[in-house]
Amino acid sequence: MAGHPQDENQIITERRNKLAAIRKAGIAFPNDFDRTHLAGDLLASFGEMNHDQLEAEQIHVAVGGRMMLKRVMGKASFATLQDMSGRIQIYISNGDSGEEVHDAFKHYDLGDILGAVGVLFKTKTGELSVRASQVRLLTKSLRPLPEKFHGLSDQEQKYRQRYLDLITNEEARRVFMTRTKIIQAIRDFFIRHDYLEVETPMMHSIPGGASAKPFETHHNALDMKMYLRIAPELYLKRLVVGGFEKVFEINRNFRNEGLSTRHNPEFTMLEFYEAYRDYKYLMDFTEKLLREVAQKVLGTTLISYQGKELDLGKPFHRLTMVQAIQKYHPQFSTEQLNDRDFVVAELIDLKAKYKPEDGLGGLQLSLFEELAETQLFEPTFIIDYPVEVSPLARSSDANPEITERFELFVLGRELANGFSELNDAEDQEARFDAQVLAKEAGDEEAMFKDSDYVRALEYGLPPTAGEGIGIDRLIMMLTDSASIRDVILFPQMRPEA
RNA sequence: GGGUCGGUAGCUCAGCCGGUAGAGCAGCGGACUUUUAAUCCGUUGGUCGCGAGUUCGCAUCUCGCCCGACCCA
């Protein structure tokens, strides 16, 4: 048995020795155990029955799971098994199973996977339990579990070894089960609204649909550079051109940027497009979606996040950037905030990042990010984004400097971004050309020109509204999770030393 | 990139004004036929993140590095 992992210790050695003895005695990893019941189902079905009722019924069950607790008392023992549904206690005694089975059980370790066959009964203290006539070791666990009471508390280990976090931490299991329910509820919502779920490429030869740095890779057979997608947007709109007038996709995007409590390099995005709608329709639709998902998954629209409350049932706020700044800084007049020199002076005063070449709209956006964004705890649509930062959005007929676009902020974070789509092929081509100039001038996040996308628009995209919603952030909100790493099963980490 | 905090037994943690490393859980041995973080007795287990430095002597003090959490950019 040479060549074991680096971190062998006395406990692991002891368990390997036990496994060696088991191998000698027969099949060490049997797969013929026929589990008939789950712990949670038994509790739900029979938890209310009293001792005498259970004795009368004689309910035979075969349960399996990981042994989480173990109490040996000479000629009888209790163990707690954990399966996908919950925990159930089993009772093993010389009288019920024979001395040999019980003696073998005494050498099983916490973390071992066991199968037990027996009859349900209630203990003196009223806990539903299985009186085992048989107990078998199904899988020997070679590594000791985290401390049984405190569980795993090291954040790094929770992320790197999520399986351990899931074994020991019920809250972690709850979060990820809720994650799945949220995504199912979203999917249901769109399917009920006659949307078609589609999958578009994750590998792009021209990364598009967002302003972000892409990951690069290489296709050997074609000998060409490829990019992991930063957004599916341009492909989904091609599908609307093709006549799929309501489409959505829930899938991964990749952005080559820093890690933080709100950013993981790969993250899940919902994007959806609907023809013959505009951005105002989208705002109403988004409110409805979020309300329905919360109601369905949490049973309420009242959200408690990191000690603060908000109600998704109330109408969402709708403000322009200038109004949002004024909400938290009423000392600024509308005239001042529409005065380029004034805004620049404020940005310099705040030591904020901004691009000096930006027009008024871009500068207002910088000031908004500095002064208002993180304060927008209650759901708030910010509308009227400037054209210069919205190269794929339709400009407003009333004011060509702004677009029919909104971003939704909740908990001080961007959650969604939507707009009436730019369907004027010639305008789109001009906007791409402006982005290419910006890229050449050094803006790494400026967009690439996608000529095939322009060609698609030249065939005609109906008036369309489209939106993206950050699913991980939505899940953070609905599960009261402080970090994006708490809602991604295997978050990106530096390699282990 | 900057700041704060942290890294000691498999896990949860103490020790840190320098003097050769501790507890609980887990493990091992023993007692115990209704326990439930079982209890009781005994006991094994450590490259104190890594590397330099200071010192007669460093888990402890200094510097650098690595990893992580949180905050800021």
Coordinates of C-alpha atoms (C1' of nucleotides) in Angstrom, one line a residue:
Chain A
M1 CA 0.0 0.0 0.0
A2 CA 2.7 2.5 -0.9
G3 CA 2.2 5.9 -2.4
H4 CA -0.6 7.3 -0.3
P5 CA -1.4 11.0 -0.3
Q6 CA 0.9 13.4 1.5
D7 CA -1.2 14.1 4.6
E8 CA -1.4 10.6 6.1
N9 CA -1.8 10.6 9.9
Q10 CA -2.5 8.2 12.6
I11 CA -6.3 8.2 12.2
I12 CA -6.0 7.5 8.4
T13 CA -3.6 4.8 9.0
E14 CA -5.9 3.2 11.5
R15 CA -8.8 3.3 9.1
R16 CA -6.6 1.9 6.3
N17 CA -5.8 -1.0 8.5
K18 CA -9.5 -1.5 9.2
L19 CA -10.2 -1.5 5.5
A20 CA -7.4 -4.0 4.9
A21 CA -9.0 -6.3 7.3
I22 CA -12.4 -5.9 5.6
R23 CA -10.9 -6.6 2.2
K24 CA -9.5 -9.8 3.7
A25 CA -12.8 -10.8 5.0
G26 CA -14.7 -10.4 1.7
I27 CA -16.2 -7.7 -0.5
A28 CA -15.0 -4.4 1.0
F29 CA -17.3 -2.2 -1.2
P30 CA -20.5 -4.1 -1.6
N31 CA -23.2 -2.7 -4.0
D32 CA -26.0 -5.1 -3.3
F33 CA -27.6 -3.1 -0.5
D34 CA -31.2 -2.3 -1.4
R35 CA -32.2 0.9 0.3
T36 CA -36.0 1.2 0.6
H37 CA -36.5 4.4 2.6
L38 CA -35.1 7.9 3.1
A39 CA -34.7 9.4 6.5
G40 CA -36.8 12.5 5.7
D41 CA -39.7 10.4 4.3
L42 CA -39.8 8.2 7.4
L43 CA -39.9 11.2 9.7
A44 CA -42.6 12.7 7.6
S45 CA -44.7 9.5 7.4
F46 CA -44.2 8.0 10.8
G47 CA -42.7 10.7 13.0
E48 CA -46.1 11.4 14.6
M49 CA -46.9 7.8 15.5
N50 CA -46.4 6.7 19.1
H51 CA -44.5 3.7 20.4
D52 CA -47.5 1.4 20.6
Q53 CA -48.7 2.3 17.1
L54 CA -45.3 1.6 15.7
E55 CA -45.1 -1.7 17.5
A56 CA -48.4 -2.7 16.1
E57 CA -47.5 -1.7 12.5
Q58 CA -44.1 -3.4 12.4
I59 CA -42.8 -1.2 9.6
H60 CA -39.7 -2.8 8.0
V61 CA -37.2 -0.5 6.4
A62 CA -33.8 -0.5 4.9
V63 CA -32.0 2.8 5.3
G64 CA -28.5 3.9 4.2
G65 CA -26.4 6.9 4.9
R66 CA -23.3 8.3 6.3
M67 CA -22.8 7.8 10.1
M68 CA -22.6 11.2 11.6
L69 CA -22.9 10.3 15.3
K70 CA -22.2 7.2 17.3
R71 CA -23.0 6.2 20.9
V72 CA -21.8 2.8 22.1
M73 CA -23.0 1.5 25.4
G74 CA -21.7 -1.9 25.9
K75 CA -24.3 -4.3 24.6
A76 CA -26.3 -1.7 22.7
S77 CA -25.5 1.3 20.5
F78 CA -27.1 4.2 18.7
A79 CA -25.9 5.8 15.5
T80 CA -27.2 8.6 13.4
L81 CA -27.3 8.1 9.6
Q82 CA -27.5 11.0 7.2
D83 CA -28.9 10.7 3.7
M84 CA -30.0 13.1 1.1
S85 CA -33.2 13.8 2.9
G86 CA -32.1 14.1 6.5
R87 CA -31.1 12.0 9.4
I88 CA -32.4 8.9 11.1
Q89 CA -31.3 7.2 14.2
I90 CA -30.6 3.4 14.3
Y91 CA -30.4 1.2 17.3
I92 CA -28.1 -1.8 17.3
S93 CA -28.0 -4.3 20.1
N94 CA -26.7 -7.8 20.8
G95 CA -30.2 -8.8 21.3
D96 CA -31.5 -7.6 17.9
S97 CA -28.7 -8.2 15.5
G98 CA -26.4 -10.7 17.4
E99 CA -23.2 -10.0 19.1
E100 CA -21.0 -10.4 16.0
V101 CA -22.8 -7.6 14.0
H102 CA -22.7 -5.3 17.0
D103 CA -19.1 -5.9 17.7
A104 CA -18.3 -5.1 14.1
F105 CA -20.4 -2.0 14.3
K106 CA -18.3 -0.8 17.3
H107 CA -15.3 -0.5 15.0
Y108 CA -17.1 1.5 12.3
D109 CA -16.0 5.1 12.2
L110 CA -17.9 8.4 11.9
G111 CA -18.1 9.1 8.2
D112 CA -18.5 5.5 7.2
I113 CA -21.4 4.7 4.8
L114 CA -23.7 2.1 6.5
G115 CA -26.8 0.2 5.5
A116 CA -29.3 -0.9 8.2
V117 CA -32.3 -3.1 8.0
G118 CA -34.9 -3.2 10.8
V119 CA -38.2 -2.1 12.2
L120 CA -39.3 1.4 13.1
F121 CA -39.8 2.2 16.8
K122 CA -39.8 5.1 19.2
T123 CA -37.2 5.5 21.9
K124 CA -37.9 6.5 25.5
T125 CA -37.2 10.1 24.5
G126 CA -39.6 9.8 21.6
E127 CA -37.2 9.7 18.7
L128 CA -38.2 7.7 15.6
S129 CA -35.5 5.1 15.2
V130 CA -34.7 1.9 13.3
R131 CA -34.2 -1.2 15.5
A132 CA -31.6 -2.8 13.4
S133 CA -31.6 -6.5 12.7
Q134 CA -28.7 -6.0 10.3
V135 CA -26.1 -3.4 9.9
R136 CA -23.5 -3.4 7.1
L137 CA -20.6 -1.3 6.2
L138 CA -21.1 -0.2 2.6
T139 CA -18.2 2.2 2.2
K140 CA -15.3 2.7 4.5
S141 CA -14.3 6.3 5.0
L142 CA -10.6 6.7 5.3
R143 CA -10.5 10.3 6.4
P144 CA -11.9 11.7 9.6
L145 CA -14.8 14.2 9.4
P146 CA -14.6 17.7 10.9
E147 CA -15.5 18.0 14.5
K148 CA -19.0 16.7 15.0
F149 CA -20.4 19.6 16.8
H150 CA -18.7 22.7 15.4
G151 CA -18.4 21.3 11.9
L152 CA -16.1 22.8 9.3
S153 CA -15.5 26.5 9.9
D154 CA -12.4 27.2 7.9
Q155 CA -13.7 29.3 4.9
E156 CA -11.0 28.2 2.6
Q157 CA -11.6 24.5 3.3
K158 CA -15.3 25.0 2.8
Y159 CA -14.7 26.3 -0.7
R160 CA -11.9 24.0 -1.7
Q161 CA -13.5 20.8 -0.3
R162 CA -17.2 21.6 -0.8
Y163 CA -18.1 18.0 -0.3
L164 CA -17.0 18.3 3.3
D165 CA -19.0 21.5 3.7
L166 CA -22.0 19.7 2.4
I167 CA -21.6 16.7 4.6
T168 CA -21.3 18.7 7.8
N169 CA -23.2 22.0 7.2
E170 CA -26.9 21.9 6.8
E171 CA -27.0 25.6 5.9
A172 CA -24.7 24.9 2.9
R173 CA -27.0 22.2 1.7
R174 CA -30.0 24.5 2.1
V175 CA -28.3 27.2 0.1
F176 CA -27.5 25.0 -2.9
M177 CA -30.9 23.3 -2.9
T178 CA -32.5 26.7 -2.9
R179 CA -30.2 27.7 -5.7
T180 CA -31.6 24.9 -7.8
K181 CA -35.2 25.8 -6.9
I182 CA -34.7 29.4 -7.9
I183 CA -33.4 28.4 -11.3
Q184 CA -36.2 26.0 -11.7
A185 CA -38.7 28.7 -10.8
I186 CA -37.2 31.1 -13.3
R187 CA -37.3 28.4 -16.0
D188 CA -40.9 27.7 -15.2
F189 CA -41.7 31.4 -15.4
F190 CA -40.3 31.8 -18.9
I191 CA -41.8 28.6 -20.2
R192 CA -45.2 29.7 -19.0
H193 CA -44.7 32.9 -20.9
D194 CA -44.1 30.9 -24.1
Y195 CA -40.3 31.5 -24.2
L196 CA -38.1 29.0 -25.9
E197 CA -35.0 27.9 -23.9
V198 CA -31.9 27.8 -26.1
E199 CA -28.2 27.1 -25.9
T200 CA -25.8 29.3 -27.8
P201 CA -22.0 29.0 -28.1
M202 CA -19.7 29.3 -25.1
M203 CA -16.7 29.6 -27.4
H204 CA -16.7 32.7 -29.5
S205 CA -14.3 33.7 -32.3
I206 CA -15.4 37.3 -31.6
P207 CA -16.4 37.9 -28.0
G208 CA -19.3 40.2 -27.8
G209 CA -22.4 41.3 -26.0
A210 CA -20.7 43.0 -23.0
S211 CA -17.8 45.2 -22.1
A212 CA -15.4 42.9 -20.3
K213 CA -12.0 41.2 -20.7
P214 CA -12.4 37.7 -22.2
F215 CA -10.5 34.5 -21.5
E216 CA -8.6 33.4 -24.5
T217 CA -8.0 29.9 -25.8
H218 CA -6.9 28.2 -28.9
H219 CA -8.6 25.8 -31.3
N220 CA -5.9 23.4 -32.6
A221 CA -7.6 22.0 -35.7
L222 CA -8.6 25.5 -37.0
D223 CA -5.4 27.0 -35.6
M224 CA -7.3 30.0 -34.4
K225 CA -7.7 32.0 -31.2
M226 CA -11.0 31.6 -29.5
Y227 CA -12.6 33.3 -26.5
L228 CA -14.9 32.0 -23.8
R229 CA -18.0 34.0 -24.0
I230 CA -18.6 37.1 -21.9
A231 CA -22.3 37.2 -22.9
P232 CA -24.7 35.3 -25.1
E233 CA -26.5 38.5 -26.3
L234 CA -25.5 38.7 -29.9
Y235 CA -26.3 35.1 -30.5
L236 CA -29.7 35.4 -28.8
K237 CA -30.6 38.4 -31.0
R238 CA -29.6 36.4 -34.1
L239 CA -32.2 33.9 -33.0
V240 CA -34.8 36.7 -32.8
V241 CA -33.8 37.6 -36.4
G242 CA -34.4 34.0 -37.2
G243 CA -37.9 34.2 -35.9
F244 CA -37.6 32.8 -32.4
E245 CA -39.3 35.8 -31.0
K246 CA -39.1 34.9 -27.3
V247 CA -35.9 33.2 -26.3
F248 CA -34.0 32.8 -23.0
E249 CA -30.8 31.1 -21.9
I250 CA -29.5 30.3 -18.4
N251 CA -25.8 29.6 -18.7
R252 CA -22.3 30.5 -17.8
N253 CA -20.4 33.6 -18.8
F254 CA -16.7 34.0 -18.3
R255 CA -14.9 37.3 -17.5
N256 CA -11.2 37.6 -17.0
E257 CA -11.3 40.0 -14.1
G258 CA -10.6 40.0 -10.4
L259 CA -12.1 37.8 -7.7
S260 CA -14.2 39.3 -4.9
T261 CA -17.2 38.5 -2.8
R262 CA -19.3 39.6 -5.7
H263 CA -17.3 38.4 -8.7
N264 CA -16.3 34.9 -9.8
P265 CA -14.6 34.5 -13.2
E266 CA -17.4 32.1 -14.4
F267 CA -20.8 33.1 -13.3
T268 CA -24.4 32.2 -14.3
M269 CA -26.4 34.6 -16.3
L270 CA -30.0 34.6 -17.5
E271 CA -30.6 36.5 -20.7
F272 CA -33.9 36.8 -22.4
Y273 CA -35.3 38.6 -25.5
E274 CA -38.8 39.3 -26.6
A275 CA -39.8 40.8 -29.9
Y276 CA -42.4 43.6 -30.1
R277 CA -41.6 44.8 -26.5
D278 CA -39.6 47.7 -25.1
Y279 CA -37.5 48.5 -22.0
K280 CA -40.5 49.7 -20.1
Y281 CA -42.3 46.4 -20.6
L282 CA -39.1 44.7 -19.4
M283 CA -39.1 46.6 -16.1
D284 CA -42.7 45.5 -15.3
F285 CA -41.8 42.0 -16.4
T286 CA -38.7 41.9 -14.2
E287 CA -40.7 43.0 -11.2
K288 CA -43.2 40.2 -11.8
L289 CA -40.4 37.6 -12.4
L290 CA -38.6 38.5 -9.2
R291 CA -41.7 38.6 -7.1
E292 CA -42.9 35.3 -8.4
V293 CA -39.6 33.5 -7.9
A294 CA -39.3 34.8 -4.3
Q295 CA -42.9 33.8 -3.6
K296 CA -42.5 30.4 -5.1
V297 CA -39.1 29.6 -3.5
L298 CA -39.3 31.4 -0.2
G299 CA -43.1 31.5 0.2
T300 CA -42.9 35.3 0.7
T301 CA -41.7 38.4 -1.0
L302 CA -40.1 39.7 2.2
I303 CA -36.4 39.4 2.0
S304 CA -34.0 39.6 4.9
Y305 CA -30.5 40.2 3.8
Q306 CA -27.5 40.6 6.2
G307 CA -29.8 42.0 8.9
K308 CA -31.8 44.3 6.6
E309 CA -35.3 43.8 5.3
L310 CA -36.8 44.5 1.9
D311 CA -40.0 43.7 0.2
L312 CA -40.0 42.6 -3.4
G313 CA -43.8 42.9 -3.3
K314 CA -43.6 46.7 -3.3
P315 CA -43.3 48.5 -6.6
F316 CA -39.6 49.0 -7.6
H317 CA -38.2 52.5 -7.7
R318 CA -37.5 54.1 -11.0
L319 CA -35.0 56.9 -11.2
T320 CA -32.7 58.6 -13.7
M321 CA -29.0 58.7 -12.7
V322 CA -29.3 62.4 -11.8
Q323 CA -32.4 61.7 -9.6
A324 CA -30.6 58.8 -7.9
I325 CA -27.6 61.1 -7.1
Q326 CA -29.9 63.7 -5.8
K327 CA -31.8 61.2 -3.6
Y328 CA -28.7 60.7 -1.5
H329 CA -27.1 64.1 -2.1
P330 CA -29.9 66.7 -2.3
Q331 CA -27.4 69.5 -2.2
F332 CA -26.8 69.0 -5.9
S333 CA -29.2 70.8 -8.2
T334 CA -30.3 69.4 -11.5
E335 CA -28.5 72.3 -13.3
Q336 CA -25.2 71.4 -11.5
L337 CA -25.5 67.7 -12.4
N338 CA -26.1 68.6 -16.0
D339 CA -23.1 70.9 -16.1
R340 CA -20.1 69.0 -17.4
D341 CA -17.5 71.1 -15.6
F342 CA -19.3 70.8 -12.3
V343 CA -19.5 67.0 -12.6
V344 CA -15.8 66.7 -13.5
A345 CA -14.9 68.9 -10.5
E346 CA -16.9 66.7 -8.2
L347 CA -15.3 63.6 -9.6
I348 CA -11.8 65.0 -9.0
D349 CA -12.9 66.1 -5.5
L350 CA -14.0 62.5 -4.8
K351 CA -10.8 61.1 -6.3
A352 CA -13.1 59.0 -8.4
K353 CA -12.1 57.0 -11.6
Y354 CA -13.5 58.5 -14.8
K355 CA -12.6 58.9 -18.4
P356 CA -11.8 62.6 -19.2
E357 CA -12.9 62.1 -22.8
D358 CA -16.4 61.0 -21.7
G359 CA -19.4 63.1 -22.5
L360 CA -21.8 64.4 -19.8
G361 CA -23.7 61.1 -19.6
G362 CA -20.6 59.0 -19.0
L363 CA -19.4 61.4 -16.3
Q364 CA -22.8 61.3 -14.6
L365 CA -22.6 57.6 -14.6
S366 CA -19.2 57.7 -12.9
L367 CA -20.6 60.1 -10.3
F368 CA -23.6 57.9 -9.8
E369 CA -21.4 54.9 -9.2
E370 CA -19.4 56.9 -6.7
L371 CA -22.3 58.5 -4.8
A372 CA -25.4 56.4 -5.2
E373 CA -25.0 52.9 -6.4
T374 CA -24.1 51.2 -3.2
Q375 CA -26.9 53.0 -1.4
L376 CA -29.6 51.5 -3.6
F377 CA -30.7 48.8 -1.2
E378 CA -34.3 48.6 -2.2
P379 CA -34.9 47.5 -5.8
T380 CA -34.4 50.5 -8.1
F381 CA -34.3 50.8 -11.8
I382 CA -31.9 53.4 -13.0
I383 CA -32.9 54.6 -16.4
D384 CA -31.6 56.8 -19.3
Y385 CA -28.1 55.4 -19.8
P386 CA -25.9 57.4 -22.1
V387 CA -25.4 56.1 -25.6
E388 CA -21.6 56.1 -25.2
V389 CA -21.7 53.3 -22.6
S390 CA -24.5 51.4 -24.3
P391 CA -23.4 50.3 -27.7
L392 CA -26.1 47.7 -28.2
A393 CA -29.1 49.7 -27.0
R394 CA -31.6 51.7 -29.0
S395 CA -31.3 55.4 -28.5
S396 CA -34.2 57.4 -27.3
D397 CA -36.3 59.1 -29.9
A398 CA -36.7 62.1 -27.6
N399 CA -33.0 62.5 -26.8
P400 CA -30.4 60.8 -29.0
E401 CA -27.8 61.1 -26.3
I402 CA -29.5 58.6 -24.1
T403 CA -30.7 55.0 -24.6
E404 CA -33.9 53.2 -23.7
R405 CA -31.9 51.2 -21.1
F406 CA -32.1 50.5 -17.4
E407 CA -30.1 48.7 -14.8
L408 CA -31.7 47.2 -11.8
F409 CA -29.9 47.7 -8.5
V410 CA -30.8 45.8 -5.3
L411 CA -28.7 45.5 -2.1
G412 CA -26.4 48.2 -3.5
R413 CA -25.4 46.0 -6.4
E414 CA -26.3 45.7 -10.1
L415 CA -28.6 42.8 -10.6
A416 CA -29.9 43.3 -14.1
N417 CA -29.4 45.2 -17.3
G418 CA -32.0 45.6 -20.0
F419 CA -32.9 47.7 -22.9
S420 CA -34.8 48.2 -26.1
E421 CA -32.5 46.6 -28.6
L422 CA -30.7 48.5 -31.2
N423 CA -32.2 47.1 -34.4
D424 CA -30.9 49.8 -36.9
A425 CA -28.1 47.9 -38.6
E426 CA -26.3 51.0 -39.9
D427 CA -26.4 52.6 -36.4
Q428 CA -25.1 49.4 -34.9
E429 CA -22.2 49.3 -37.4
A430 CA -21.3 52.9 -36.5
R431 CA -21.4 52.1 -32.8
F432 CA -19.1 49.0 -33.3
D433 CA -16.7 51.2 -35.3
A434 CA -16.6 53.7 -32.4
Q435 CA -15.9 50.8 -30.0
V436 CA -13.0 49.6 -32.2
L437 CA -11.5 53.1 -32.1
A438 CA -11.8 53.0 -28.3
K439 CA -10.1 49.6 -28.2
E440 CA -7.3 50.9 -30.4
A441 CA -7.0 53.9 -28.0
G442 CA -6.3 51.4 -25.2
D443 CA -9.8 50.6 -23.7
E444 CA -9.4 46.8 -23.1
E445 CA -13.1 46.4 -22.3
A446 CA -14.3 48.0 -25.6
M447 CA -16.2 45.7 -27.8
F448 CA -15.0 43.9 -30.9
K449 CA -16.8 44.5 -34.1
D450 CA -19.0 41.5 -35.1
S451 CA -19.7 41.9 -38.8
D452 CA -21.9 38.8 -39.0
Y453 CA -24.1 40.3 -36.3
V454 CA -24.4 43.5 -38.3
R455 CA -25.3 41.3 -41.3
A456 CA -28.0 39.6 -39.3
L457 CA -29.4 43.0 -38.3
E458 CA -29.4 43.9 -42.0
Y459 CA -31.9 41.1 -42.6
G460 CA -34.1 42.9 -40.0
L461 CA -34.5 42.5 -36.2
P462 CA -38.0 43.3 -35.1
P463 CA -38.4 45.8 -32.3
T464 CA -37.1 43.8 -29.4
A465 CA -36.4 44.2 -25.7
G466 CA -33.7 42.1 -24.0
E467 CA -32.3 41.7 -20.5
G468 CA -29.6 39.9 -18.5
I469 CA -30.0 39.0 -14.9
G470 CA -27.0 37.9 -12.7
I471 CA -28.3 34.6 -11.3
D472 CA -25.6 34.2 -8.6
R473 CA -26.3 37.6 -7.2
L474 CA -30.0 36.9 -7.3
I475 CA -29.3 33.7 -5.3
M476 CA -27.2 35.6 -2.8
M477 CA -30.1 37.9 -2.2
L478 CA -32.7 35.1 -1.8
T479 CA -30.4 32.9 0.4
D480 CA -29.0 35.8 2.5
S481 CA -25.5 34.9 1.4
A482 CA -22.7 37.5 1.9
S483 CA -20.3 36.1 -0.7
I484 CA -20.8 34.9 -4.2
R485 CA -18.6 31.9 -3.2
D486 CA -21.3 30.8 -0.8
V487 CA -23.7 30.3 -3.8
I488 CA -21.3 28.7 -6.2
L489 CA -20.5 25.1 -5.5
F490 CA -16.9 25.2 -6.6
P491 CA -15.8 28.8 -6.6
Q492 CA -12.6 29.8 -8.3
M493 CA -9.6 29.6 -5.9
R494 CA -5.9 30.0 -6.2
P495 CA -4.2 26.6 -6.7
E496 CA -3.4 24.9 -3.4
A497 CA 0.1 25.3 -2.3
Chain B
rG1 C1' -2.6 46.9 -5.5
rG2 C1' -3.5 49.0 0.0
rG3 C1' -5.4 48.1 5.1
rU4 C1' -7.2 44.8 9.1
rC5 C1' -7.5 39.9 11.0
rG6 C1' -6.1 34.9 10.7
rG7 C1' -2.9 30.0 9.5
rU8 C1' -0.8 25.6 16.3
rA9 C1' -3.0 17.6 16.5
rG10 C1' -7.6 14.9 11.4
rC11 C1' -11.5 19.0 13.3
rU12 C1' -12.8 23.3 16.8
rC13 C1' -9.6 26.2 19.5
rA14 C1' -6.1 27.9 23.8
rG15 C1' -1.0 29.1 24.5
rC16 C1' 2.1 34.4 22.1
rC17 C1' 5.5 40.2 27.6
rG18 C1' 11.2 34.1 24.8
rG19 C1' 12.6 28.6 28.6
rU20 C1' 11.7 22.5 24.6
rA21 C1' 3.4 22.4 23.0
rG22 C1' -2.2 22.1 25.6
rA23 C1' -7.9 21.2 25.9
rG24 C1' -12.4 19.3 23.7
rC25 C1' -14.0 16.3 19.7
rA26 C1' -12.1 12.3 16.6
rG27 C1' -8.7 7.8 17.2
rC28 C1' -7.0 3.5 20.4
rG29 C1' -7.9 0.3 25.1
rG30 C1' -11.5 -0.5 29.1
rA31 C1' -16.8 0.0 31.7
rC32 C1' -21.9 0.6 30.3
rU33 C1' -28.8 -2.8 26.7
rU34 C1' -33.0 3.6 25.2
rU35 C1' -28.5 7.2 23.9
rU36 C1' -28.8 11.7 21.1
rA37 C1' -22.7 17.0 21.1
rA38 C1' -24.1 10.1 25.5
rU39 C1' -21.2 9.4 30.1
rC40 C1' -16.9 7.6 33.0
rC41 C1' -11.4 5.8 33.3
rG42 C1' -6.8 5.3 30.7
rU43 C1' -4.0 6.6 26.3
rU44 C1' -1.7 7.7 21.1
rG45 C1' -1.1 11.8 18.1
rG46 C1' 2.5 18.0 16.3
rU47 C1' 8.0 20.4 10.5
rC48 C1' 3.2 25.5 15.7
rG49 C1' 2.0 28.0 7.0
rC50 C1' 7.3 28.6 4.6
rG51 C1' 12.2 31.0 4.8
rA52 C1' 15.7 34.1 6.9
rG53 C1' 17.2 37.0 11.2
rU54 C1' 17.7 38.3 16.6
rU55 C1' 18.9 35.1 20.9
rC56 C1' 22.3 30.6 25.0
rG57 C1' 17.3 29.3 23.6
rC58 C1' 11.6 31.4 19.5
rA59 C1' 4.9 28.7 18.4
rU60 C1' 6.0 33.4 20.9
rC61 C1' 10.2 39.0 18.8
rU62 C1' 11.8 41.2 13.6
rC63 C1' 11.8 40.9 8.2
rG64 C1' 10.4 38.6 3.7
rC65 C1' 7.2 35.2 1.2
rC66 C1' 2.8 31.8 0.6
rC67 C1' -2.5 30.9 1.6
rG68 C1' -7.2 32.6 3.3
rA69 C1' -11.3 35.9 5.3
rC70 C1' -13.1 40.9 5.5
rC71 C1' -12.8 46.0 4.0
rC72 C1' -10.9 49.6 0.4
rA73 C1' -9.0 50.8 -4.7

